[in-house]
Structure formats: structure tokens, C-alpha cells
Amino acid sequence: MSQLTIYRASAGSGKTFTLTREFIKLLFKQPSEYRNILAVTFTNKATAEMRRRILEKLFELGNPAIEKPDYLEELMQEMEWKEAKIRERARFILRLLLHDFSRFSVNTIDSFFQQIIRSFARDAGLQLGFRTELDHKSVMTQAIDRVVQEMDMKGHETLKKWLLEFAEKKITEGKSWNINNEISSFSEEIFKEAYQSVAGPLSEKLSDRDFMNQYLLKLHAILGRYEQELKEIGAKGLEIIRKCDLDILKDFNGGSRSKVLVFKKLNEEEKFNEDQ
């Protein structure tokens, strides 16, 4: 009976390393099986990285000049082979992949499903030259417009409150009250691999209104402390300059562009931001 192995990992924790190892193990057991192994990823960048990593590690395994390549010890234990045979098999597998590269398949999820649909295009009543595209920006724009239009409906009271508070905050900061662009920009995160890897538990947290309110309060408190610390640093810097009887514009290199002007900006009443 087939065994299902699940690896749970966050972004940057070594998923590609682990998946490359599993892919190579399968090839060592049956080299020609590369034609039947399904490997899918979220993004084109991850696809290219996965394919490159597999070829790179096979090359290292087959190169005697590289003393301790990745996966060598694991393969020797699992296959119960000596190092020379492992290296010989790695060179053989690498030649197979390079000479039949079009069948060495690592795809994105959407391209894999397009291949499936294309294979059954006739059964589905589709033209053979069809092309499937997902314009997520257009879909996202429609979804945001619908949310804004329906926020006065019964059952959306909390959402309306959040959106109005967000708009008021933007107005207070002197920014546009139109929140569509802000929501659209933030919504782009859900299509990124970093979000996809934690989508389940993160969605649960985002749907918890009490948690989000507390979270926002903590964020504002952190920002407030940070801005206060910056202001104090600016005040201390200006105090030192005054004690030394120096003029911030005349006595420092750069004049109106002097780096020490940062102390004045930090000490200003307005909140310190990137524009300053």
C-alpha cells in the first residue's frame, strides 16, 4: 500500500533541500521513473529553482572531486551501496535527464492542471488551441468592489466598522480615504508563497476579530514606543550639538544636506516616517 509522507515547513526552512532529496532518492531506485514523477510548486521561480537544484546535486554526487556532496551518506545507507556505485548511478541519472530534458517535469500547479485540461479538451468540448489564464488582479478588484458595496448589508456590521475606522485613520494621516487601493495592495500577499505556506492557521487568526483588535493595539503601542525613542534620540543629538556651541547648518559638512539634520527631523513633533 502506498505511503503518504507530509512535510510541514515554513518559508525559508529548507523545503527545496528536502524535496530535492526525495526526488533524487526516487531516481536512484528507478532512474527511468523521472518520466512518471509529478513535482509541482506554487511559482515559476520555485519551479526553476527546484529543477536547477536537482541537476546541481546530481552533478555534485557524480563528481569525484567533490568529497562530501549533499545526500551522499543518506543514499549510501538507504541503497546499501558503496560510494563508487552511488557516484556512478548519479552520473547515469544526470545523463538521462539532460538527454530527455523535456520529460523531466517540474511544474507550477496551474500549468499542471492546464496540461490535464488540454489532454481532455475534446471530452470537455474545448477547442484544441485553447489557453487558460488567471487574471487574479481583475478577480481581486471585483471582490474588493463587492465587499465595499455590500458592507451596509445585515451581518456585515463589524466589517463596516473596520473599513470606516481604516478610512478615518487615512484621513487623519492626510492620505486618501479611498481604501480600495490599500486593500488591493495588501491582498497581493495571498498569492505569494510565503502566505500560501501558512494560509490555514493565518486565516483562522485573521477571522478572529478579538485577536485582530488586540494585535492592532499591540502594533500601535510598539510603533508609539519606537517613535518616542526616535524623538528622544533626536533631542539628545541636538542637545550635544548645542552644548558644543555648534551650528547645525554652518559647522557641519554638507550644510542643508548634512547628515546631522537627522537629529532635527527625529525631534520634530510630526511622526517620523520614510519620507523624512
One Martini backbone bead per residue (centre of mass of N, CA, C, O) as a GRO file, in nm:
protein
  276
    1MET     BB    1   0.097   0.036   0.021
    2SER     BB    2   0.082   0.353   0.002
    3GLN     BB    3   0.276   0.637   0.113
    4LEU     BB    4   0.222   0.928   0.310
    5THR     BB    5   0.424   1.225   0.306
    6ILE     BB    6   0.454   1.499   0.540
    7TYR     BB    7   0.576   1.838   0.515
    8ARG     BB    8   0.629   2.082   0.762
    9ALA     BB    9   0.690   2.425   0.650
   10SER     BB   10   0.841   2.714   0.635
   11ALA     BB   11   0.974   2.977   0.512
   12GLY     BB   12   1.318   2.901   0.476
   13SER     BB   13   1.352   2.576   0.598
   14GLY     BB   14   1.414   2.356   0.347
   15LYS     BB   15   1.224   2.236   0.121
   16THR     BB   16   1.402   2.201  -0.133
   17PHE     BB   17   1.606   2.008  -0.006
   18THR     BB   18   1.403   1.780   0.064
   19LEU     BB   19   1.270   1.740  -0.219
   20THR     BB   20   1.531   1.674  -0.367
   21ARG     BB   21   1.598   1.420  -0.209
   22GLU     BB   22   1.339   1.261  -0.282
   23PHE     BB   23   1.376   1.268  -0.587
   24ILE     BB   24   1.655   1.125  -0.595
   25LYS     BB   25   1.569   0.863  -0.458
   26LEU     BB   26   1.376   0.773  -0.681
   27LEU     BB   27   1.595   0.764  -0.906
   28PHE     BB   28   1.778   0.547  -0.774
   29LYS     BB   29   1.564   0.318  -0.783
   30GLN     BB   30   1.441   0.455  -1.076
   31PRO     BB   31   1.560   0.634  -1.329
   32SER     BB   32   1.304   0.630  -1.541
   33GLU     BB   33   1.086   0.780  -1.339
   34TYR     BB   34   1.094   1.082  -1.429
   35ARG     BB   35   0.835   1.050  -1.619
   36ASN     BB   36   0.638   0.982  -1.337
   37ILE     BB   37   0.704   1.239  -1.181
   38LEU     BB   38   0.534   1.461  -0.963
   39ALA     BB   39   0.618   1.816  -0.972
   40VAL     BB   40   0.499   2.086  -0.764
   41THR     BB   41   0.442   2.441  -0.756
   42PHE     BB   42   0.366   2.780  -0.721
   43THR     BB   43   0.617   2.893  -0.886
   44ASN     BB   44   0.841   2.963  -1.135
   45LYS     BB   45   1.083   3.007  -0.951
   46ALA     BB   46   1.059   2.733  -0.799
   47THR     BB   47   1.084   2.555  -1.046
   48ALA     BB   48   1.368   2.639  -1.136
   49GLU     BB   49   1.507   2.573  -0.863
   50MET     BB   50   1.439   2.270  -0.853
   51ARG     BB   51   1.571   2.182  -1.117
   52ARG     BB   52   1.852   2.293  -1.059
   53ARG     BB   53   1.905   2.136  -0.793
   54ILE     BB   54   1.895   1.849  -0.902
   55LEU     BB   55   2.128   1.877  -1.107
   56GLU     BB   56   2.343   1.978  -0.909
   57LYS     BB   57   2.340   1.729  -0.711
   58LEU     BB   58   2.410   1.515  -0.924
   59PHE     BB   59   2.681   1.634  -1.003
   60GLU     BB   60   2.811   1.617  -0.720
   61LEU     BB   61   2.775   1.309  -0.685
   62GLY     BB   62   2.943   1.246  -0.969
   63ASN     BB   63   3.190   1.411  -0.839
   64PRO     BB   64   3.498   1.323  -0.710
   65ALA     BB   65   3.599   1.618  -0.624
   66ILE     BB   66   3.356   1.591  -0.431
   67GLU     BB   67   3.359   1.466  -0.120
   68LYS     BB   68   3.072   1.593   0.040
   69PRO     BB   69   2.790   1.557  -0.071
   70ASP     BB   70   2.478   1.580  -0.079
   71TYR     BB   71   2.322   1.266   0.020
   72LEU     BB   72   2.538   1.042   0.029
   73GLU     BB   73   2.492   0.897   0.300
   74GLU     BB   74   2.192   0.836   0.263
   75LEU     BB   75   2.221   0.664   0.003
   76MET     BB   76   2.412   0.448   0.117
   77GLN     BB   77   2.210   0.347   0.333
   78GLU     BB   78   1.954   0.293   0.158
   79MET     BB   79   2.104   0.123  -0.083
   80GLU     BB   80   2.365  -0.028   0.004
   81TRP     BB   81   2.615   0.136  -0.108
   82LYS     BB   82   2.881   0.244  -0.249
   83GLU     BB   83   3.023   0.530  -0.351
   84ALA     BB   84   3.088   0.452  -0.647
   85LYS     BB   85   2.793   0.370  -0.721
   86ILE     BB   86   2.657   0.636  -0.658
   87ARG     BB   87   2.818   0.806  -0.864
   88GLU     BB   88   2.745   0.645  -1.115
   89ARG     BB   89   2.435   0.682  -1.093
   90ALA     BB   90   2.434   0.993  -1.106
   91ARG     BB   91   2.551   1.016  -1.393
   92PHE     BB   92   2.327   0.854  -1.531
   93ILE     BB   93   2.087   1.033  -1.449
   94LEU     BB   94   2.190   1.298  -1.568
   95ARG     BB   95   2.189   1.199  -1.863
   96LEU     BB   96   1.891   1.139  -1.884
   97LEU     BB   97   1.783   1.426  -1.828
   98LEU     BB   98   1.943   1.581  -2.054
   99HIS     BB   99   1.836   1.386  -2.301
  100ASP     BB  100   1.520   1.425  -2.154
  101PHE     BB  101   1.420   1.716  -2.058
  102SER     BB  102   1.109   1.738  -2.140
  103ARG     BB  103   1.047   1.492  -1.910
  104PHE     BB  104   1.150   1.686  -1.687
  105SER     BB  105   0.908   1.745  -1.440
  106VAL     BB  106   0.848   2.088  -1.326
  107ASN     BB  107   0.559   2.244  -1.194
  108THR     BB  108   0.302   2.426  -1.177
  109ILE     BB  109  -0.015   2.398  -1.083
  110ASP     BB  110  -0.150   2.542  -1.327
  111SER     BB  111   0.009   2.392  -1.557
  112PHE     BB  112  -0.084   2.107  -1.483
  113PHE     BB  113  -0.393   2.157  -1.526
  114GLN     BB  114  -0.366   2.240  -1.821
  115GLN     BB  115  -0.268   1.964  -1.920
  116ILE     BB  116  -0.518   1.808  -1.838
  117ILE     BB  117  -0.726   1.970  -2.001
  118ARG     BB  118  -0.585   1.929  -2.278
  119SER     BB  119  -0.617   1.614  -2.280
  120PHE     BB  120  -0.957   1.678  -2.240
  121ALA     BB  121  -1.078   1.877  -2.454
  122ARG     BB  122  -1.283   1.709  -2.612
  123ASP     BB  123  -1.457   1.612  -2.368
  124ALA     BB  124  -1.505   1.933  -2.281
  125GLY     BB  125  -1.551   2.108  -2.552
  126LEU     BB  126  -1.270   2.209  -2.653
  127GLN     BB  127  -1.040   2.373  -2.803
  128LEU     BB  128  -0.716   2.296  -2.889
  129GLY     BB  129  -0.617   2.621  -2.866
  130PHE     BB  130  -0.649   2.671  -2.584
  131ARG     BB  131  -0.637   2.918  -2.302
  132THR     BB  132  -0.539   2.954  -1.967
  133GLU     BB  133  -0.631   3.227  -1.747
  134LEU     BB  134  -0.524   3.423  -1.449
  135ASP     BB  135  -0.672   3.726  -1.337
  136HIS     BB  136  -0.626   3.823  -1.020
  137LYS     BB  137  -0.669   4.130  -1.030
  138SER     BB  138  -0.957   4.131  -1.138
  139VAL     BB  139  -1.080   3.955  -0.918
  140MET     BB  140  -0.994   4.135  -0.679
  141THR     BB  141  -1.145   4.391  -0.764
  142GLN     BB  142  -1.428   4.267  -0.755
  143ALA     BB  143  -1.420   4.178  -0.457
  144ILE     BB  144  -1.377   4.459  -0.332
  145ASP     BB  145  -1.628   4.596  -0.451
  146ARG     BB  146  -1.828   4.402  -0.313
  147VAL     BB  147  -1.755   4.462  -0.021
  148VAL     BB  148  -1.823   4.766  -0.026
  149GLN     BB  149  -2.123   4.735  -0.127
  150GLU     BB  150  -2.201   4.516   0.125
  151MET     BB  151  -2.148   4.665   0.412
  152ASP     BB  152  -2.470   4.745   0.465
  153MET     BB  153  -2.535   4.473   0.527
  154LYS     BB  154  -2.651   4.231   0.699
  155GLY     BB  155  -2.368   4.109   0.898
  156HIS     BB  156  -2.147   4.370   0.828
  157GLU     BB  157  -2.076   4.553   1.075
  158THR     BB  158  -1.776   4.495   1.136
  159LEU     BB  159  -1.665   4.559   0.858
  160LYS     BB  160  -1.764   4.850   0.849
  161LYS     BB  161  -1.609   4.948   1.094
  162TRP     BB  162  -1.327   4.888   0.985
  163LEU     BB  163  -1.339   5.060   0.724
  164LEU     BB  164  -1.401   5.332   0.862
  165GLU     BB  165  -1.152   5.340   1.044
  166PHE     BB  166  -0.949   5.327   0.814
  167ALA     BB  167  -1.040   5.587   0.667
  168GLU     BB  168  -1.001   5.781   0.909
  169LYS     BB  169  -0.699   5.729   0.940
  170LYS     BB  170  -0.618   5.836   0.660
  171ILE     BB  171  -0.726   6.123   0.701
  172THR     BB  172  -0.555   6.192   0.953
  173GLU     BB  173  -0.280   6.137   0.774
  174GLY     BB  174  -0.345   6.274   0.481
  175LYS     BB  175  -0.494   6.061   0.319
  176SER     BB  176  -0.665   5.865   0.133
  177TRP     BB  177  -0.997   5.729   0.171
  178ASN     BB  178  -0.941   5.530  -0.049
  179ILE     BB  179  -0.926   5.172   0.013
  180ASN     BB  180  -0.888   4.995  -0.241
  181ASN     BB  181  -0.578   5.013  -0.286
  182GLU     BB  182  -0.494   4.906  -0.010
  183ILE     BB  183  -0.633   4.629  -0.031
  184SER     BB  184  -0.503   4.539  -0.295
  185SER     BB  185  -0.210   4.544  -0.197
  186PHE     BB  186  -0.252   4.345   0.042
  187SER     BB  187  -0.381   4.104  -0.132
  188GLU     BB  188  -0.117   4.008  -0.279
  189GLU     BB  189  -0.011   3.816  -0.051
  190ILE     BB  190  -0.194   3.554  -0.114
  191PHE     BB  191   0.000   3.480  -0.381
  192LYS     BB  192   0.225   3.406  -0.197
  193GLU     BB  193   0.425   3.164  -0.065
  194ALA     BB  194   0.440   3.263   0.230
  195TYR     BB  195   0.130   3.244   0.266
  196GLN     BB  196   0.059   2.955   0.164
  197SER     BB  197   0.220   2.803   0.401
  198VAL     BB  198   0.000   2.972   0.624
  199ALA     BB  199  -0.306   2.998   0.552
  200GLY     BB  200  -0.472   2.846   0.761
  201PRO     BB  201  -0.385   2.972   1.044
  202LEU     BB  202  -0.409   3.271   0.945
  203SER     BB  203  -0.714   3.274   0.880
  204GLU     BB  204  -0.806   3.224   1.168
  205LYS     BB  205  -0.688   3.485   1.287
  206LEU     BB  206  -0.831   3.691   1.091
  207SER     BB  207  -1.130   3.594   1.192
  208ASP     BB  208  -1.040   3.708   1.473
  209ARG     BB  209  -1.139   3.997   1.602
  210ASP     BB  210  -1.012   4.008   1.885
  211PHE     BB  211  -0.726   3.946   1.800
  212MET     BB  212  -0.691   4.184   1.597
  213ASN     BB  213  -0.737   4.411   1.798
  214GLN     BB  214  -0.499   4.338   1.984
  215TYR     BB  215  -0.282   4.343   1.767
  216LEU     BB  216  -0.314   4.643   1.688
  217LEU     BB  217  -0.255   4.760   1.965
  218LYS     BB  218   0.034   4.650   1.982
  219LEU     BB  219   0.143   4.787   1.728
  220HIS     BB  220   0.087   5.081   1.819
  221ALA     BB  221   0.264   5.064   2.072
  222ILE     BB  222   0.529   5.006   1.928
  223LEU     BB  223   0.528   5.258   1.747
  224GLY     BB  224   0.516   5.464   1.976
  225ARG     BB  225   0.785   5.384   2.111
  226TYR     BB  226   0.964   5.426   1.864
  227GLU     BB  227   0.902   5.728   1.817
  228GLN     BB  228   0.998   5.820   2.099
  229GLU     BB  229   1.291   5.722   2.071
  230LEU     BB  230   1.360   5.898   1.827
  231LYS     BB  231   1.306   6.169   1.963
  232GLU     BB  232   1.519   6.135   2.190
  233ILE     BB  233   1.761   6.112   2.004
  234GLY     BB  234   1.728   6.390   1.874
  235ALA     BB  235   1.751   6.556   2.137
  236LYS     BB  236   2.037   6.460   2.217
  237GLY     BB  237   2.183   6.555   1.964
  238LEU     BB  238   2.109   6.860   1.992
  239GLU     BB  239   2.232   6.901   2.275
  240ILE     BB  240   2.527   6.842   2.198
  241ILE     BB  241   2.550   7.067   1.987
  242ARG     BB  242   2.488   7.303   2.184
  243LYS     BB  243   2.718   7.246   2.395
  244CYS     BB  244   2.935   7.292   2.149
  245ASP     BB  245   2.858   7.545   1.988
  246LEU     BB  246   2.686   7.457   1.730
  247ASP     BB  247   2.596   7.466   1.388
  248ILE     BB  248   2.396   7.266   1.193
  249LEU     BB  249   2.467   7.429   0.912
  250LYS     BB  250   2.777   7.550   0.942
  251ASP     BB  251   2.957   7.307   1.109
  252PHE     BB  252   2.868   7.105   0.876
  253ASN     BB  253   2.892   6.890   0.639
  254GLY     BB  254   2.651   6.999   0.375
  255GLY     BB  255   2.457   7.163   0.536
  256SER     BB  256   2.134   7.110   0.430
  257ARG     BB  257   2.269   6.794   0.387
  258SER     BB  258   2.328   6.706   0.653
  259LYS     BB  259   2.329   6.429   0.862
  260VAL     BB  260   2.250   6.584   1.137
  261LEU     BB  261   1.947   6.651   1.057
  262VAL     BB  262   1.819   6.395   1.177
  263PHE     BB  263   1.778   6.507   1.464
  264LYS     BB  264   1.561   6.714   1.387
  265LYS     BB  265   1.358   6.514   1.263
  266LEU     BB  266   1.327   6.333   1.519
  267ASN     BB  267   1.225   6.595   1.701
  268GLU     BB  268   0.976   6.627   1.574
  269GLU     BB  269   0.635   6.621   1.613
  270GLU     BB  270   0.617   6.460   1.387
  271LYS     BB  271   0.613   6.174   1.246
  272PHE     BB  272   0.830   5.943   1.167
  273ASN     BB  273   0.933   5.887   0.827
  274GLU     BB  274   1.045   5.801   0.512
  275ASP     BB  275   1.026   6.092   0.389
  276GLN     BB  276   1.243   6.206   0.608
   0.00000   0.00000   0.00000
